[in-house]
mmCIF file of C-alpha atoms in Angstrom:
data_model
loop_
_atom_site.group_PDB
_atom_site.id
_atom_site.type_symbol
_atom_site.label_atom_id
_atom_site.label_comp_id
_atom_site.label_asym_id
_atom_site.label_seq_id
_atom_site.Cartn_x
_atom_site.Cartn_y
_atom_site.Cartn_z
ATOM 1 C CA HIS A 1204 -67.638 -57.988 -58.887
ATOM 2 C CA LEU A 1205 -71.107 -58.433 -57.451
ATOM 3 C CA GLN A 1206 -71.307 -60.404 -54.075
ATOM 4 C CA SER A 1207 -74.944 -60.546 -53.492
ATOM 5 C CA PRO A 1208 -77.332 -58.502 -55.998
ATOM 6 C CA GLN A 1209 -80.665 -57.992 -54.725
ATOM 7 C CA SER A 1210 -82.558 -55.862 -57.017
ATOM 8 C CA ILE A 1211 -82.183 -54.119 -60.295
ATOM 9 C CA ALA A 1212 -83.710 -50.735 -61.855
ATOM 10 C CA LEU A 1213 -83.425 -49.566 -65.380
ATOM 11 C CA ASP A 1214 -82.621 -45.829 -66.342
ATOM 12 C CA GLU A 1215 -83.816 -45.827 -69.917
ATOM 13 C CA SER A 1216 -82.847 -42.241 -70.526
ATOM 14 C CA ARG A 1217 -79.214 -42.773 -69.891
ATOM 15 C CA ASP A 1218 -79.000 -46.619 -70.730
ATOM 16 C CA LEU A 1219 -78.009 -47.608 -67.375
ATOM 17 C CA PHE A 1220 -79.101 -50.374 -65.203
ATOM 18 C CA TYR A 1221 -78.590 -50.079 -61.416
ATOM 19 C CA VAL A 1222 -77.873 -53.097 -58.977
ATOM 20 C CA VAL A 1223 -77.952 -53.094 -55.228
ATOM 21 C CA ASP A 1224 -75.670 -55.294 -53.636
ATOM 22 C CA HIS A 1225 -76.729 -56.654 -50.272
ATOM 23 C CA GLN A 1226 -73.110 -57.722 -48.875
ATOM 24 C CA ALA A 1227 -71.141 -54.912 -50.501
ATOM 25 C CA HIS A 1228 -73.277 -52.244 -49.241
ATOM 26 C CA LYS A 1229 -73.209 -50.584 -52.554
ATOM 27 C CA VAL A 1230 -74.969 -49.452 -55.555
ATOM 28 C CA PHE A 1231 -73.447 -50.518 -58.953
ATOM 29 C CA ALA A 1232 -74.412 -48.933 -62.411
ATOM 30 C CA PHE A 1233 -73.897 -50.553 -65.658
ATOM 31 C CA ASP A 1234 -74.397 -49.847 -69.303
ATOM 32 C CA ARG A 1235 -76.284 -52.141 -71.531
ATOM 33 C CA GLU A 1236 -72.929 -53.866 -72.424
ATOM 34 C CA GLY A 1237 -72.437 -54.670 -68.742
ATOM 35 C CA GLU A 1238 -69.509 -52.271 -68.336
ATOM 36 C CA LEU A 1239 -69.334 -50.767 -64.708
ATOM 37 C CA LYS A 1240 -69.922 -47.053 -65.014
ATOM 38 C CA VAL A 1241 -70.273 -45.761 -61.269
ATOM 39 C CA SER A 1242 -70.398 -47.503 -57.919
ATOM 40 C CA PHE A 1243 -71.261 -45.911 -54.584
ATOM 41 C CA GLY A 1244 -71.981 -46.845 -51.056
ATOM 42 C CA GLU A 1245 -70.705 -46.864 -47.644
ATOM 43 C CA GLN A 1246 -71.851 -49.324 -44.927
ATOM 44 C CA GLY A 1247 -73.435 -47.703 -42.090
ATOM 45 C CA GLN A 1248 -76.508 -46.593 -40.391
ATOM 46 C CA GLY A 1249 -76.415 -42.625 -41.208
ATOM 47 C CA GLU A 1250 -77.874 -40.475 -43.811
ATOM 48 C CA GLY A 1251 -76.048 -41.263 -47.178
ATOM 49 C CA GLN A 1252 -74.898 -44.668 -45.724
ATOM 50 C CA LEU A 1253 -76.308 -48.167 -46.879
ATOM 51 C CA TYR A 1254 -76.795 -51.257 -44.571
ATOM 52 C CA TYR A 1255 -77.571 -54.166 -46.652
ATOM 53 C CA PRO A 1256 -79.509 -52.548 -49.260
ATOM 54 C CA ALA A 1257 -82.275 -54.561 -50.881
ATOM 55 C CA GLY A 1258 -84.464 -52.266 -53.098
ATOM 56 C CA ILE A 1259 -84.009 -49.793 -55.851
ATOM 57 C CA THR A 1260 -85.832 -47.674 -58.488
ATOM 58 C CA VAL A 1261 -84.951 -44.747 -60.462
ATOM 59 C CA ASP A 1262 -87.090 -41.620 -60.799
ATOM 60 C CA GLN A 1263 -87.826 -39.392 -64.169
ATOM 61 C CA GLU A 1264 -84.852 -37.274 -63.375
ATOM 62 C CA GLY A 1265 -82.462 -40.107 -63.279
ATOM 63 C CA ASN A 1266 -82.194 -39.985 -59.431
ATOM 64 C CA ILE A 1267 -81.621 -43.243 -57.556
ATOM 65 C CA ILE A 1268 -83.880 -44.318 -54.648
ATOM 66 C CA VAL A 1269 -82.471 -46.983 -52.300
ATOM 67 C CA VAL A 1270 -83.993 -48.813 -49.440
ATOM 68 C CA SER A 1271 -81.679 -50.660 -47.202
ATOM 69 C CA GLN A 1272 -81.995 -52.412 -43.697
ATOM 70 C CA ASN A 1273 -81.276 -49.358 -41.732
ATOM 71 C CA ARG A 1274 -84.814 -48.540 -42.731
ATOM 72 C CA ARG A 1275 -83.901 -45.483 -44.677
ATOM 73 C CA LEU A 1276 -85.605 -44.838 -48.181
ATOM 74 C CA GLN A 1277 -82.762 -42.479 -49.644
ATOM 75 C CA VAL A 1278 -82.187 -40.603 -52.784
ATOM 76 C CA PHE A 1279 -78.933 -40.124 -54.542
ATOM 77 C CA GLY A 1280 -78.195 -38.280 -57.761
ATOM 78 C CA PRO A 1281 -77.036 -40.044 -60.704
ATOM 79 C CA ASP A 1282 -73.605 -39.784 -59.845
ATOM 80 C CA GLY A 1283 -74.245 -41.602 -56.681
ATOM 81 C CA THR A 1284 -73.973 -38.311 -54.505
ATOM 82 C CA TYR A 1285 -76.492 -38.253 -51.562
ATOM 83 C CA MET A 1286 -79.341 -35.857 -51.861
ATOM 84 C CA ARG A 1287 -82.034 -36.657 -49.064
ATOM 85 C CA THR A 1288 -83.931 -39.185 -46.844
ATOM 86 C CA VAL A 1289 -87.261 -39.604 -48.078
ATOM 87 C CA ALA A 1290 -88.703 -41.499 -45.152
ATOM 88 C CA ILE A 1291 -87.608 -43.935 -42.293
ATOM 89 C CA ILE A 1292 -89.592 -47.078 -43.261
ATOM 90 C CA LYS A 1293 -91.934 -48.564 -40.804
ATOM 91 C CA GLN A 1294 -91.016 -52.251 -40.804
ATOM 92 C CA THR A 1295 -87.555 -53.363 -40.750
ATOM 93 C CA ASN A 1296 -87.500 -55.397 -43.837
ATOM 94 C CA ALA A 1297 -88.477 -53.616 -46.515
ATOM 95 C CA HIS A 1298 -86.985 -55.344 -49.791
ATOM 96 C CA ARG A 1299 -88.556 -53.937 -53.008
ATOM 97 C CA ILE A 1300 -89.556 -50.567 -53.867
ATOM 98 C CA VAL A 1301 -91.296 -49.088 -56.772
ATOM 99 C CA LEU A 1302 -91.996 -45.371 -57.612
ATOM 100 C CA THR A 1303 -95.912 -44.779 -58.608
ATOM 101 C CA PRO A 1304 -97.179 -42.510 -61.056
ATOM 102 C CA ASP A 1305 -98.478 -40.290 -58.331
ATOM 103 C CA ASN A 1306 -95.293 -39.903 -56.787
ATOM 104 C CA HIS A 1307 -95.415 -42.401 -53.886
ATOM 105 C CA ILE A 1308 -92.746 -45.001 -53.187
ATOM 106 C CA ALA A 1309 -94.473 -48.351 -52.424
ATOM 107 C CA ALA A 1310 -92.160 -50.550 -50.051
ATOM 108 C CA GLY A 1311 -92.918 -54.306 -49.966
ATOM 109 C CA CYS A 1312 -91.899 -55.602 -46.384
ATOM 110 C CA TYR A 1313 -90.380 -59.166 -46.481
ATOM 111 C CA GLY A 1314 -91.848 -61.210 -43.652
ATOM 112 C CA TYR A 1315 -94.522 -58.859 -42.708
ATOM 113 C CA GLY A 1316 -96.929 -59.363 -45.532
ATOM 114 C CA CYS A 1317 -97.233 -55.480 -46.171
ATOM 115 C CA VAL A 1318 -96.909 -52.643 -48.747
ATOM 116 C CA ASP A 1319 -96.251 -49.283 -47.191
ATOM 117 C CA LEU A 1320 -96.589 -46.153 -49.197
ATOM 118 C CA TYR A 1321 -94.528 -43.072 -48.679
ATOM 119 C CA ARG A 1322 -94.760 -39.707 -50.526
ATOM 120 C CA TYR A 1323 -91.558 -39.019 -52.776
ATOM 121 C CA LYS A 1324 -91.854 -35.447 -53.727
#
């Protein structure tokens, strides 16, 4: 079960929604009926690891983009396989992210009053 859900992203093409769980250091994918389809995440500071994840969005191919307090903006495949790190976030408290139509990721920084942009592709 979820411990501390922080953010939700919808993948309409796969009829899934993704939830980042801050305390579990994981991402959970559910179908529209609420059935768990996949979960992934390992606590840590390295590439492919999550450390108090707080923001999530999904690209057009169904890849999952996650930001966590290890300041990594990371991309995972639809099955949760680590693909790459897009950027290291400038501020330590990026909490919400969104993918813009021009392929940037906007990251809102909690406590710093900022929004930073990072090129996605």
